[in-house]
mmCIF file of N, CA and C in Angstrom:
data_model
loop_
_atom_site.group_PDB
_atom_site.id
_atom_site.type_symbol
_atom_site.label_atom_id
_atom_site.label_comp_id
_atom_site.label_asym_id
_atom_site.label_seq_id
_atom_site.Cartn_x
_atom_site.Cartn_y
_atom_site.Cartn_z
ATOM 1 N N UNK A 5 -21.673 -5.031 126.002
ATOM 2 C CA UNK A 5 -23.002 -5.392 125.233
ATOM 3 C C UNK A 5 -24.184 -4.596 125.826
ATOM 4 N N UNK A 6 -24.699 -4.025 124.445
ATOM 5 C CA UNK A 6 -25.612 -2.635 125.078
ATOM 6 C C UNK A 6 -26.866 -3.367 124.972
ATOM 7 N N UNK A 7 -27.805 -3.171 125.939
ATOM 8 C CA UNK A 7 -29.205 -3.542 126.322
ATOM 9 C C UNK A 7 -29.956 -2.413 126.289
ATOM 10 N N UNK A 8 -31.149 -2.134 125.908
ATOM 11 C CA UNK A 8 -32.259 -0.931 125.975
ATOM 12 C C UNK A 8 -33.314 -1.591 126.583
ATOM 13 N N UNK A 9 -33.697 -0.585 127.355
ATOM 14 C CA UNK A 9 -35.115 -0.900 128.329
ATOM 15 C C UNK A 9 -35.774 0.300 128.307
ATOM 16 N N UNK A 10 -37.307 0.024 128.191
ATOM 17 C CA UNK A 10 -38.006 0.636 127.977
ATOM 18 C C UNK A 10 -39.026 1.442 129.363
ATOM 19 N N UNK A 11 -38.773 2.350 129.603
ATOM 20 C CA UNK A 11 -39.646 3.100 130.683
ATOM 21 C C UNK A 11 -40.531 3.924 130.413
ATOM 22 N N UNK A 12 -41.917 3.029 130.622
ATOM 23 C CA UNK A 12 -43.298 3.914 130.355
ATOM 24 C C UNK A 12 -43.577 4.141 131.625
ATOM 25 N N UNK A 13 -44.101 5.625 132.053
ATOM 26 C CA UNK A 13 -44.571 6.208 133.219
ATOM 27 C C UNK A 13 -45.789 6.873 132.777
ATOM 28 N N UNK A 14 -47.157 6.228 133.412
ATOM 29 C CA UNK A 14 -48.449 7.052 133.469
ATOM 30 C C UNK A 14 -48.845 7.397 134.892
ATOM 31 N N UNK A 15 -48.825 8.671 134.957
ATOM 32 C CA UNK A 15 -49.232 9.048 136.314
ATOM 33 C C UNK A 15 -48.072 8.534 137.417
ATOM 34 N N UNK A 16 -48.257 8.168 138.324
ATOM 35 C CA UNK A 16 -47.404 7.592 139.487
ATOM 36 C C UNK A 16 -46.889 6.076 139.318
ATOM 37 N N UNK A 17 -47.571 5.539 138.307
ATOM 38 C CA UNK A 17 -47.410 4.449 137.784
ATOM 39 C C UNK A 17 -46.117 4.075 136.553
ATOM 40 N N UNK A 18 -45.512 2.901 136.754
ATOM 41 C CA UNK A 18 -44.773 2.699 135.945
ATOM 42 C C UNK A 18 -44.559 0.975 135.437
ATOM 43 N N UNK A 19 -44.617 0.839 134.242
ATOM 44 C CA UNK A 19 -44.823 -0.521 133.485
ATOM 45 C C UNK A 19 -43.846 -1.755 133.654
ATOM 46 N N UNK A 20 -43.988 -2.860 133.858
ATOM 47 C CA UNK A 20 -43.279 -3.839 134.208
ATOM 48 C C UNK A 20 -43.702 -4.896 133.853
ATOM 49 N N UNK A 21 -42.849 -5.937 133.168
ATOM 50 C CA UNK A 21 -43.108 -7.153 132.588
ATOM 51 C C UNK A 21 -42.627 -8.163 133.177
ATOM 52 N N UNK A 22 -43.355 -9.579 133.474
ATOM 53 C CA UNK A 22 -42.676 -10.493 134.187
ATOM 54 C C UNK A 22 -41.939 -11.556 133.089
ATOM 55 N N UNK A 23 -40.625 -11.705 133.413
ATOM 56 C CA UNK A 23 -39.980 -12.899 132.399
ATOM 57 C C UNK A 23 -40.417 -14.164 132.812
ATOM 58 N N UNK A 24 -40.496 -15.036 131.906
ATOM 59 C CA UNK A 24 -40.859 -16.052 131.546
ATOM 60 C C UNK A 24 -40.529 -16.936 130.399
ATOM 61 N N UNK A 25 -39.988 -18.192 130.911
ATOM 62 C CA UNK A 25 -39.566 -19.161 130.041
ATOM 63 C C UNK A 25 -38.206 -18.462 129.235
ATOM 64 N N UNK A 26 -37.483 -17.858 129.865
ATOM 65 C CA UNK A 26 -36.081 -17.200 128.960
ATOM 66 C C UNK A 26 -35.093 -18.302 129.564
ATOM 67 N N UNK A 27 -34.992 -18.449 130.660
ATOM 68 C CA UNK A 27 -33.688 -19.010 131.086
ATOM 69 C C UNK A 27 -33.057 -18.369 131.931
ATOM 70 N N UNK A 28 -33.386 -16.555 132.138
ATOM 71 C CA UNK A 28 -32.965 -15.559 132.536
ATOM 72 C C UNK A 28 -33.870 -14.941 133.529
ATOM 73 N N UNK A 29 -33.682 -14.666 134.899
ATOM 74 C CA UNK A 29 -34.342 -14.378 135.639
ATOM 75 C C UNK A 29 -35.872 -14.352 135.324
ATOM 76 N N UNK A 30 -36.287 -15.647 135.499
ATOM 77 C CA UNK A 30 -37.551 -15.998 135.077
ATOM 78 C C UNK A 30 -38.545 -15.753 136.247
ATOM 79 N N UNK A 31 -39.715 -15.154 136.212
ATOM 80 C CA UNK A 31 -40.638 -15.001 137.516
ATOM 81 C C UNK A 31 -40.195 -13.370 138.112
ATOM 82 N N UNK A 32 -39.230 -13.079 137.364
ATOM 83 C CA UNK A 32 -39.115 -11.478 137.953
ATOM 84 C C UNK A 32 -39.404 -10.802 136.839
ATOM 85 N N UNK A 33 -39.761 -9.632 137.543
ATOM 86 C CA UNK A 33 -40.114 -8.316 136.533
ATOM 87 C C UNK A 33 -38.818 -7.434 136.184
ATOM 88 N N UNK A 34 -39.163 -6.830 135.120
ATOM 89 C CA UNK A 34 -38.328 -5.781 134.419
ATOM 90 C C UNK A 34 -39.120 -5.082 133.305
ATOM 91 N N UNK A 35 -38.220 -4.272 132.888
ATOM 92 C CA UNK A 35 -38.795 -3.481 131.782
ATOM 93 C C UNK A 35 -38.733 -3.996 130.548
ATOM 94 N N UNK A 36 -40.028 -3.759 129.518
ATOM 95 C CA UNK A 36 -39.832 -4.172 128.376
ATOM 96 C C UNK A 36 -37.957 -4.224 127.823
ATOM 97 N N UNK A 37 -37.395 -4.938 127.156
ATOM 98 C CA UNK A 37 -36.080 -4.750 126.920
ATOM 99 C C UNK A 37 -35.349 -5.602 125.747
ATOM 100 N N UNK A 38 -34.619 -5.245 125.512
ATOM 101 C CA UNK A 38 -33.793 -6.169 124.525
ATOM 102 C C UNK A 38 -32.490 -5.863 123.785
ATOM 103 N N UNK A 39 -31.645 -6.334 122.810
ATOM 104 C CA UNK A 39 -30.439 -6.193 122.298
ATOM 105 C C UNK A 39 -30.736 -5.463 120.920
ATOM 106 N N UNK A 40 -29.675 -4.942 120.346
ATOM 107 C CA UNK A 40 -29.577 -4.672 119.109
ATOM 108 C C UNK A 40 -29.716 -5.764 118.216
ATOM 109 N N UNK A 41 -30.205 -5.355 117.119
ATOM 110 C CA UNK A 41 -30.656 -6.530 115.852
ATOM 111 C C UNK A 41 -30.165 -6.053 114.814
ATOM 112 N N UNK A 42 -29.170 -6.918 114.460
ATOM 113 C CA UNK A 42 -28.168 -6.699 113.059
ATOM 114 C C UNK A 42 -27.020 -5.667 113.265
ATOM 115 N N UNK A 43 -26.426 -5.417 112.143
ATOM 116 C CA UNK A 43 -25.087 -4.203 112.015
ATOM 117 C C UNK A 43 -25.704 -3.330 111.822
ATOM 118 N N UNK A 44 -27.129 -2.704 111.387
ATOM 119 C CA UNK A 44 -26.931 -1.370 110.885
ATOM 120 C C UNK A 44 -27.871 -0.860 111.771
ATOM 121 N N UNK A 45 -28.450 -1.282 112.695
ATOM 122 C CA UNK A 45 -29.685 -1.050 113.692
ATOM 123 C C UNK A 45 -29.007 -0.169 114.513
ATOM 124 N N UNK A 46 -29.331 1.382 115.043
ATOM 125 C CA UNK A 46 -28.903 1.786 115.956
ATOM 126 C C UNK A 46 -29.561 1.797 117.310
ATOM 127 N N UNK A 47 -29.212 2.165 118.443
ATOM 128 C CA UNK A 47 -29.770 2.172 119.873
ATOM 129 C C UNK A 47 -30.996 2.426 119.760
ATOM 130 N N UNK A 48 -31.540 3.421 119.288
ATOM 131 C CA UNK A 48 -33.107 4.104 119.412
ATOM 132 C C UNK A 48 -33.892 3.285 118.506
ATOM 133 N N UNK A 49 -33.237 2.560 117.359
ATOM 134 C CA UNK A 49 -34.289 2.021 116.468
ATOM 135 C C UNK A 49 -34.487 0.590 117.352
ATOM 136 N N UNK A 50 -33.587 0.130 117.889
ATOM 137 C CA UNK A 50 -33.841 -0.947 118.774
ATOM 138 C C UNK A 50 -34.621 -0.901 119.783
ATOM 139 N N UNK A 51 -34.827 0.322 120.512
ATOM 140 C CA UNK A 51 -35.749 0.500 121.573
ATOM 141 C C UNK A 51 -37.025 0.557 120.681
ATOM 142 N N UNK A 52 -37.108 1.565 119.559
ATOM 143 C CA UNK A 52 -38.692 1.350 118.845
ATOM 144 C C UNK A 52 -38.924 -0.216 118.477
ATOM 145 N N UNK A 53 -38.210 -0.953 118.049
ATOM 146 C CA UNK A 53 -38.535 -2.246 117.415
ATOM 147 C C UNK A 53 -39.225 -3.086 118.728
ATOM 148 N N UNK A 54 -37.839 -2.930 119.878
ATOM 149 C CA UNK A 54 -38.320 -3.687 121.147
ATOM 150 C C UNK A 54 -39.849 -3.681 121.569
ATOM 151 N N UNK A 55 -40.114 -2.130 121.572
ATOM 152 C CA UNK A 55 -41.347 -1.807 122.158
ATOM 153 C C UNK A 55 -42.711 -2.241 121.324
ATOM 154 N N UNK A 56 -42.299 -2.211 120.155
ATOM 155 C CA UNK A 56 -43.324 -3.027 119.096
ATOM 156 C C UNK A 56 -43.537 -4.515 119.379
ATOM 157 N N UNK A 57 -42.310 -5.199 119.207
ATOM 158 C CA UNK A 57 -42.713 -6.560 119.333
ATOM 159 C C UNK A 57 -43.042 -6.860 120.980
ATOM 160 N N UNK A 58 -42.437 -6.446 121.484
ATOM 161 C CA UNK A 58 -42.885 -6.817 122.985
ATOM 162 C C UNK A 58 -43.834 -6.424 123.552
ATOM 163 N N UNK A 59 -44.617 -5.012 123.409
ATOM 164 C CA UNK A 59 -45.848 -4.958 124.064
ATOM 165 C C UNK A 59 -46.982 -3.859 123.317
ATOM 166 N N UNK A 60 -46.683 -4.316 121.819
ATOM 167 C CA UNK A 60 -47.489 -3.754 120.855
ATOM 168 C C UNK A 60 -47.372 -2.095 120.889
ATOM 169 N N UNK A 61 -46.429 -1.320 121.202
ATOM 170 C CA UNK A 61 -46.743 -0.013 121.073
ATOM 171 C C UNK A 61 -45.983 0.561 120.189
ATOM 172 N N UNK A 62 -46.345 1.784 119.472
ATOM 173 C CA UNK A 62 -45.587 2.372 118.354
ATOM 174 C C UNK A 62 -45.069 3.778 119.357
ATOM 175 N N UNK A 63 -43.710 3.785 119.350
ATOM 176 C CA UNK A 63 -42.894 4.775 119.656
ATOM 177 C C UNK A 63 -42.329 5.578 118.549
ATOM 178 N N UNK A 64 -42.162 7.039 118.158
ATOM 179 C CA UNK A 64 -41.537 8.109 117.287
ATOM 180 C C UNK A 64 -39.811 7.822 118.121
ATOM 181 N N UNK A 65 -38.889 7.639 117.500
ATOM 182 C CA UNK A 65 -37.533 7.930 118.194
ATOM 183 C C UNK A 65 -37.088 8.883 118.769
ATOM 184 N N UNK A 66 -37.979 10.197 118.128
ATOM 185 C CA UNK A 66 -37.411 11.558 118.661
ATOM 186 C C UNK A 66 -38.383 11.866 120.099
ATOM 187 N N UNK A 67 -39.187 10.760 120.294
ATOM 188 C CA UNK A 67 -40.117 10.720 121.473
ATOM 189 C C UNK A 67 -39.108 9.858 122.686
ATOM 190 N N UNK A 68 -37.987 9.296 122.723
ATOM 191 C CA UNK A 68 -37.585 8.453 123.438
ATOM 192 C C UNK A 68 -36.259 9.392 124.202
ATOM 193 N N UNK A 69 -36.300 9.324 125.416
ATOM 194 C CA UNK A 69 -35.143 10.394 126.320
ATOM 195 C C UNK A 69 -34.524 9.505 127.117
ATOM 196 N N UNK A 70 -33.065 9.363 126.936
ATOM 197 C CA UNK A 70 -32.506 8.453 127.582
ATOM 198 C C UNK A 70 -32.299 9.013 129.113
ATOM 199 N N UNK A 71 -32.903 8.214 130.113
ATOM 200 C CA UNK A 71 -32.838 8.553 131.299
ATOM 201 C C UNK A 71 -31.786 7.885 132.345
ATOM 202 N N UNK A 72 -31.153 7.096 131.975
ATOM 203 C CA UNK A 72 -30.262 6.183 132.774
ATOM 204 C C UNK A 72 -29.392 5.640 131.955
ATOM 205 N N UNK A 73 -28.227 5.585 132.403
ATOM 206 C CA UNK A 73 -27.114 4.295 132.038
ATOM 207 C C UNK A 73 -26.750 3.718 133.176
ATOM 208 N N UNK A 74 -26.390 2.488 133.053
ATOM 209 C CA UNK A 74 -25.899 1.338 134.241
ATOM 210 C C UNK A 74 -24.779 0.561 133.266
ATOM 211 N N UNK A 75 -24.007 0.636 133.905
ATOM 212 C CA UNK A 75 -22.519 -0.228 133.887
ATOM 213 C C UNK A 75 -22.721 -1.468 134.514
ATOM 214 N N UNK A 76 -23.061 -2.668 134.023
ATOM 215 C CA UNK A 76 -23.606 -3.905 134.656
ATOM 216 C C UNK A 76 -22.484 -4.941 134.312
ATOM 217 N N UNK A 77 -22.125 -5.501 135.469
ATOM 218 C CA UNK A 77 -21.031 -6.602 135.427
ATOM 219 C C UNK A 77 -22.488 -7.788 135.909
ATOM 220 N N UNK A 78 -22.477 -8.716 134.745
ATOM 221 C CA UNK A 78 -23.344 -9.993 135.167
ATOM 222 C C UNK A 78 -22.601 -11.051 135.190
ATOM 223 N N UNK A 79 -22.855 -12.000 136.154
ATOM 224 C CA UNK A 79 -21.840 -13.079 136.740
ATOM 225 C C UNK A 79 -22.684 -14.339 136.039
ATOM 226 N N UNK A 80 -23.893 -14.449 136.030
ATOM 227 C CA UNK A 80 -24.689 -15.523 135.471
ATOM 228 C C UNK A 80 -25.795 -15.314 134.377
ATOM 229 N N UNK A 81 -25.614 -16.511 133.538
ATOM 230 C CA UNK A 81 -25.337 -17.573 133.256
ATOM 231 C C UNK A 81 -23.944 -17.395 132.718
ATOM 232 N N UNK A 82 -23.590 -16.415 132.171
ATOM 233 C CA UNK A 82 -21.757 -15.993 131.825
ATOM 234 C C UNK A 82 -21.504 -14.769 132.253
ATOM 235 N N UNK A 83 -20.188 -14.793 132.339
ATOM 236 C CA UNK A 83 -19.411 -13.262 133.016
ATOM 237 C C UNK A 83 -19.386 -12.302 132.031
ATOM 238 N N UNK A 84 -20.225 -11.233 131.959
ATOM 239 C CA UNK A 84 -20.003 -10.248 131.087
ATOM 240 C C UNK A 84 -20.111 -9.002 131.441
ATOM 241 N N UNK A 85 -19.605 -7.979 130.935
ATOM 242 C CA UNK A 85 -19.822 -6.736 131.425
ATOM 243 C C UNK A 85 -20.882 -6.037 130.205
ATOM 244 N N UNK A 86 -21.756 -5.178 130.674
ATOM 245 C CA UNK A 86 -22.955 -4.710 129.959
ATOM 246 C C UNK A 86 -22.991 -3.168 130.269
ATOM 247 N N UNK A 87 -23.588 -2.592 128.884
ATOM 248 C CA UNK A 87 -24.035 -1.211 129.449
ATOM 249 C C UNK A 87 -25.657 -1.351 129.083
ATOM 250 N N UNK A 88 -26.485 -0.636 129.727
ATOM 251 C CA UNK A 88 -27.663 -0.932 129.898
ATOM 252 C C UNK A 88 -28.041 0.494 130.005
ATOM 253 N N UNK A 89 -29.075 0.730 128.777
ATOM 254 C CA UNK A 89 -29.533 2.054 128.262
ATOM 255 C C UNK A 89 -30.990 2.085 128.669
ATOM 256 N N UNK A 90 -31.386 3.061 129.715
ATOM 257 C CA UNK A 90 -32.789 3.245 129.959
ATOM 258 C C UNK A 90 -33.416 4.264 129.217
ATOM 259 N N UNK A 91 -34.704 4.044 128.548
ATOM 260 C CA UNK A 91 -35.189 5.068 127.620
ATOM 261 C C UNK A 91 -36.411 5.307 128.011
ATOM 262 N N UNK A 92 -36.891 6.728 128.379
ATOM 263 C CA UNK A 92 -38.328 6.906 128.680
ATOM 264 C C UNK A 92 -38.888 7.395 127.721
ATOM 265 N N UNK A 93 -40.009 6.532 127.146
ATOM 266 C CA UNK A 93 -40.850 7.292 126.127
ATOM 267 C C UNK A 93 -41.942 8.238 126.782
ATOM 268 N N UNK A 94 -41.471 9.752 125.813
ATOM 269 C CA UNK A 94 -42.645 10.693 126.042
ATOM 270 C C UNK A 94 -44.091 10.540 125.774
ATOM 271 N N UNK A 95 -43.978 10.086 124.683
ATOM 272 C CA UNK A 95 -45.585 9.481 124.447
ATOM 273 C C UNK A 95 -45.387 8.134 123.601
ATOM 274 N N UNK A 96 -46.417 7.638 123.436
ATOM 275 C CA UNK A 96 -46.546 6.057 122.446
ATOM 276 C C UNK A 96 -48.179 6.003 121.977
ATOM 277 N N UNK A 97 -48.091 5.534 121.047
ATOM 278 C CA UNK A 97 -49.560 5.005 120.447
ATOM 279 C C UNK A 97 -49.569 3.510 120.608
ATOM 280 N N UNK A 98 -51.070 3.357 121.284
ATOM 281 C CA UNK A 98 -51.320 2.062 121.550
ATOM 282 C C UNK A 98 -51.607 1.757 122.919
ATOM 283 N N UNK A 99 -52.064 0.959 123.740
ATOM 284 C CA UNK A 99 -52.059 0.340 124.751
ATOM 285 C C UNK A 99 -50.868 -1.001 124.953
ATOM 286 N N UNK A 100 -50.389 -0.850 125.947
ATOM 287 C CA UNK A 100 -49.318 -2.044 125.945
ATOM 288 C C UNK A 100 -50.053 -3.454 126.341
ATOM 289 N N UNK A 101 -49.349 -4.333 125.922
ATOM 290 C CA UNK A 101 -50.450 -5.679 125.834
ATOM 291 C C UNK A 101 -48.876 -6.778 125.823
ATOM 292 N N UNK A 102 -49.130 -7.891 126.208
ATOM 293 C CA UNK A 102 -48.255 -9.040 125.743
ATOM 294 C C UNK A 102 -48.374 -9.427 124.457
ATOM 295 N N UNK A 103 -47.293 -9.282 124.055
ATOM 296 C CA UNK A 103 -46.974 -9.731 122.167
ATOM 297 C C UNK A 103 -45.739 -10.760 122.127
ATOM 298 N N UNK A 104 -45.871 -11.410 123.265
ATOM 299 C CA UNK A 104 -44.679 -12.495 123.349
ATOM 300 C C UNK A 104 -45.059 -13.497 124.704
ATOM 301 N N UNK A 105 -46.071 -14.184 124.512
ATOM 302 C CA UNK A 105 -46.342 -14.681 125.745
ATOM 303 C C UNK A 105 -45.748 -15.750 126.259
ATOM 304 N N UNK A 106 -44.845 -16.421 125.379
ATOM 305 C CA UNK A 106 -43.536 -17.465 125.167
ATOM 306 C C UNK A 106 -42.458 -16.944 126.341
ATOM 307 N N UNK A 107 -42.323 -15.628 126.424
ATOM 308 C CA UNK A 107 -41.414 -14.658 126.924
ATOM 309 C C UNK A 107 -41.794 -14.094 128.257
ATOM 310 N N UNK A 108 -43.304 -13.915 128.144
ATOM 311 C CA UNK A 108 -43.731 -12.875 129.442
ATOM 312 C C UNK A 108 -45.042 -13.054 129.739
ATOM 313 N N UNK A 109 -45.357 -13.468 131.269
ATOM 314 C CA UNK A 109 -46.727 -13.958 131.742
ATOM 315 C C UNK A 109 -47.137 -12.924 132.376
ATOM 316 N N UNK A 110 -46.820 -11.529 132.543
ATOM 317 C CA UNK A 110 -47.456 -10.817 133.009
ATOM 318 C C UNK A 110 -47.149 -9.232 132.847
ATOM 319 N N UNK A 111 -48.197 -8.323 132.575
ATOM 320 C CA UNK A 111 -47.581 -6.920 132.254
ATOM 321 C C UNK A 111 -48.311 -5.885 133.228
ATOM 322 N N UNK A 112 -47.810 -5.123 133.996
ATOM 323 C CA UNK A 112 -48.818 -4.410 134.461
ATOM 324 C C UNK A 112 -48.214 -2.912 135.163
ATOM 325 N N UNK A 113 -48.970 -2.376 135.740
ATOM 326 C CA UNK A 113 -48.661 -0.697 135.982
ATOM 327 C C UNK A 113 -48.587 -1.125 137.390
ATOM 328 N N UNK A 114 -47.454 -0.628 138.203
ATOM 329 C CA UNK A 114 -47.109 -0.523 139.218
ATOM 330 C C UNK A 114 -47.199 0.970 139.897
ATOM 331 N N UNK A 115 -47.618 1.099 141.057
ATOM 332 C CA UNK A 115 -47.173 2.132 141.593
ATOM 333 C C UNK A 115 -45.813 2.477 141.959
ATOM 334 N N UNK A 116 -44.991 3.684 141.845
ATOM 335 C CA UNK A 116 -43.449 3.591 142.014
ATOM 336 C C UNK A 116 -43.363 3.432 143.365
ATOM 337 N N UNK A 117 -44.092 3.885 144.400
ATOM 338 C CA UNK A 117 -43.838 3.593 145.758
ATOM 339 C C UNK A 117 -44.332 2.018 146.272
ATOM 340 N N UNK A 118 -44.653 1.196 145.364
ATOM 341 C CA UNK A 118 -45.066 -0.099 145.712
ATOM 342 C C UNK A 118 -45.017 -1.083 144.724
ATOM 343 N N UNK A 119 -43.619 -1.275 144.504
ATOM 344 C CA UNK A 119 -43.207 -2.263 143.333
ATOM 345 C C UNK A 119 -43.487 -3.487 144.245
ATOM 346 N N UNK A 120 -43.107 -4.655 143.017
ATOM 347 C CA UNK A 120 -43.317 -6.116 143.679
ATOM 348 C C UNK A 120 -42.270 -6.513 144.215
ATOM 349 N N UNK A 121 -42.183 -7.315 144.889
ATOM 350 C CA UNK A 121 -40.787 -8.083 145.705
ATOM 351 C C UNK A 121 -40.228 -8.496 144.759
ATOM 352 N N UNK A 122 -40.587 -9.374 143.609
ATOM 353 C CA UNK A 122 -40.021 -10.216 142.717
ATOM 354 C C UNK A 122 -39.862 -9.292 141.327
ATOM 355 N N UNK A 123 -38.632 -8.138 141.642
ATOM 356 C CA UNK A 123 -38.385 -7.255 140.462
ATOM 357 C C UNK A 123 -36.753 -7.916 140.479
ATOM 358 N N UNK A 124 -36.165 -7.898 139.544
ATOM 359 C CA UNK A 124 -34.641 -7.822 139.213
ATOM 360 C C UNK A 124 -34.076 -7.120 139.874
ATOM 361 N N UNK A 125 -32.917 -7.395 140.505
ATOM 362 C CA UNK A 125 -32.099 -6.414 141.442
ATOM 363 C C UNK A 125 -31.621 -5.271 140.660
ATOM 364 N N UNK A 126 -31.178 -5.456 139.580
ATOM 365 C CA UNK A 126 -30.337 -4.166 139.057
ATOM 366 C C UNK A 126 -31.615 -3.368 138.100
ATOM 367 N N UNK A 127 -32.759 -3.869 138.139
ATOM 368 C CA UNK A 127 -33.965 -3.491 137.775
ATOM 369 C C UNK A 127 -34.461 -2.297 138.805
ATOM 370 N N UNK A 128 -34.650 -2.893 139.866
ATOM 371 C CA UNK A 128 -34.641 -2.148 141.078
ATOM 372 C C UNK A 128 -33.837 -0.857 141.255
ATOM 373 N N UNK A 129 -32.690 -1.152 141.172
ATOM 374 C CA UNK A 129 -31.743 0.135 141.350
ATOM 375 C C UNK A 129 -31.722 1.185 140.076
ATOM 376 N N UNK A 130 -32.143 0.815 139.124
ATOM 377 C CA UNK A 130 -32.627 1.489 137.749
ATOM 378 C C UNK A 130 -33.548 2.531 138.143
ATOM 379 N N UNK A 131 -34.689 1.737 138.853
ATOM 380 C CA UNK A 131 -35.904 2.679 139.182
ATOM 381 C C UNK A 131 -35.528 3.536 140.289
ATOM 382 N N UNK A 132 -34.838 3.262 141.096
ATOM 383 C CA UNK A 132 -34.444 4.113 142.462
ATOM 384 C C UNK A 132 -33.699 5.131 142.065
ATOM 385 N N UNK A 133 -32.517 4.925 141.197
ATOM 386 C CA UNK A 133 -31.921 5.929 140.423
ATOM 387 C C UNK A 133 -32.894 7.035 139.453
ATOM 388 N N UNK A 134 -33.765 6.552 139.248
ATOM 389 C CA UNK A 134 -34.884 7.580 138.342
ATOM 390 C C UNK A 134 -35.745 8.195 138.922
ATOM 391 N N UNK A 135 -36.011 7.841 139.974
ATOM 392 C CA UNK A 135 -37.002 8.525 141.069
ATOM 393 C C UNK A 135 -35.758 9.651 141.562
ATOM 394 N N UNK A 136 -34.548 9.422 141.781
ATOM 395 C CA UNK A 136 -33.715 10.336 142.222
ATOM 396 C C UNK A 136 -32.982 11.405 140.957
ATOM 397 N N UNK A 137 -33.403 11.275 139.782
ATOM 398 C CA UNK A 137 -32.971 11.607 138.815
ATOM 399 C C UNK A 137 -31.387 11.438 138.526
ATOM 400 N N UNK A 138 -30.832 10.376 138.990
ATOM 401 C CA UNK A 138 -29.515 10.163 138.809
ATOM 402 C C UNK A 138 -29.222 9.179 137.367
ATOM 403 N N UNK A 139 -28.565 10.021 136.548
ATOM 404 C CA UNK A 139 -28.211 9.690 135.338
ATOM 405 C C UNK A 139 -27.359 8.446 135.265
ATOM 406 N N UNK A 140 -26.610 7.996 136.187
ATOM 407 C CA UNK A 140 -25.519 7.034 135.938
ATOM 408 C C UNK A 140 -25.556 6.114 137.172
ATOM 409 N N UNK A 141 -25.407 4.769 137.033
ATOM 410 C CA UNK A 141 -24.990 3.785 138.155
ATOM 411 C C UNK A 141 -24.076 2.489 137.680
ATOM 412 N N UNK A 142 -23.688 1.939 138.787
ATOM 413 C CA UNK A 142 -23.007 0.704 138.286
ATOM 414 C C UNK A 142 -23.508 -0.354 139.400
ATOM 415 N N UNK A 143 -23.626 -1.786 138.773
ATOM 416 C CA UNK A 143 -24.065 -2.654 139.496
ATOM 417 C C UNK A 143 -23.176 -4.017 139.017
ATOM 418 N N UNK A 144 -22.787 -4.649 140.259
ATOM 419 C CA UNK A 144 -22.043 -6.008 140.120
ATOM 420 C C UNK A 144 -20.686 -5.804 140.346
ATOM 421 N N UNK A 145 -20.052 -4.775 140.430
ATOM 422 C CA UNK A 145 -18.959 -4.785 140.366
ATOM 423 C C UNK A 145 -18.436 -4.559 141.984
#
């Protein structure tokens, strides 16, 4: 199952959203993220759409850079294998804001060296990989 994650960096800060009322990792910080919608949507198109839907920013697909790929084994709530694709937006239009308050109750810029404790573990791993410029990792195996 492919999942796209949006990495926005401003100076030495990274944007994270706190999951709320989703039934998966609620109360934990993650990146704005989502799945492909429909049979015809590409991965880049999904990332552009999710950015608009979740945090109200507009991104041109050419401004997305694939910065990390994670092969992840998810155990709960079901056992699945996922491919997580992390895209950094080189630029965007608009100021990030919560667009889906029923799924997200906080959106903040965090210092890269001072991340919150309540971050999803595989997201923390991805951030550590981004700091080292590691393009690939595995989680949960």
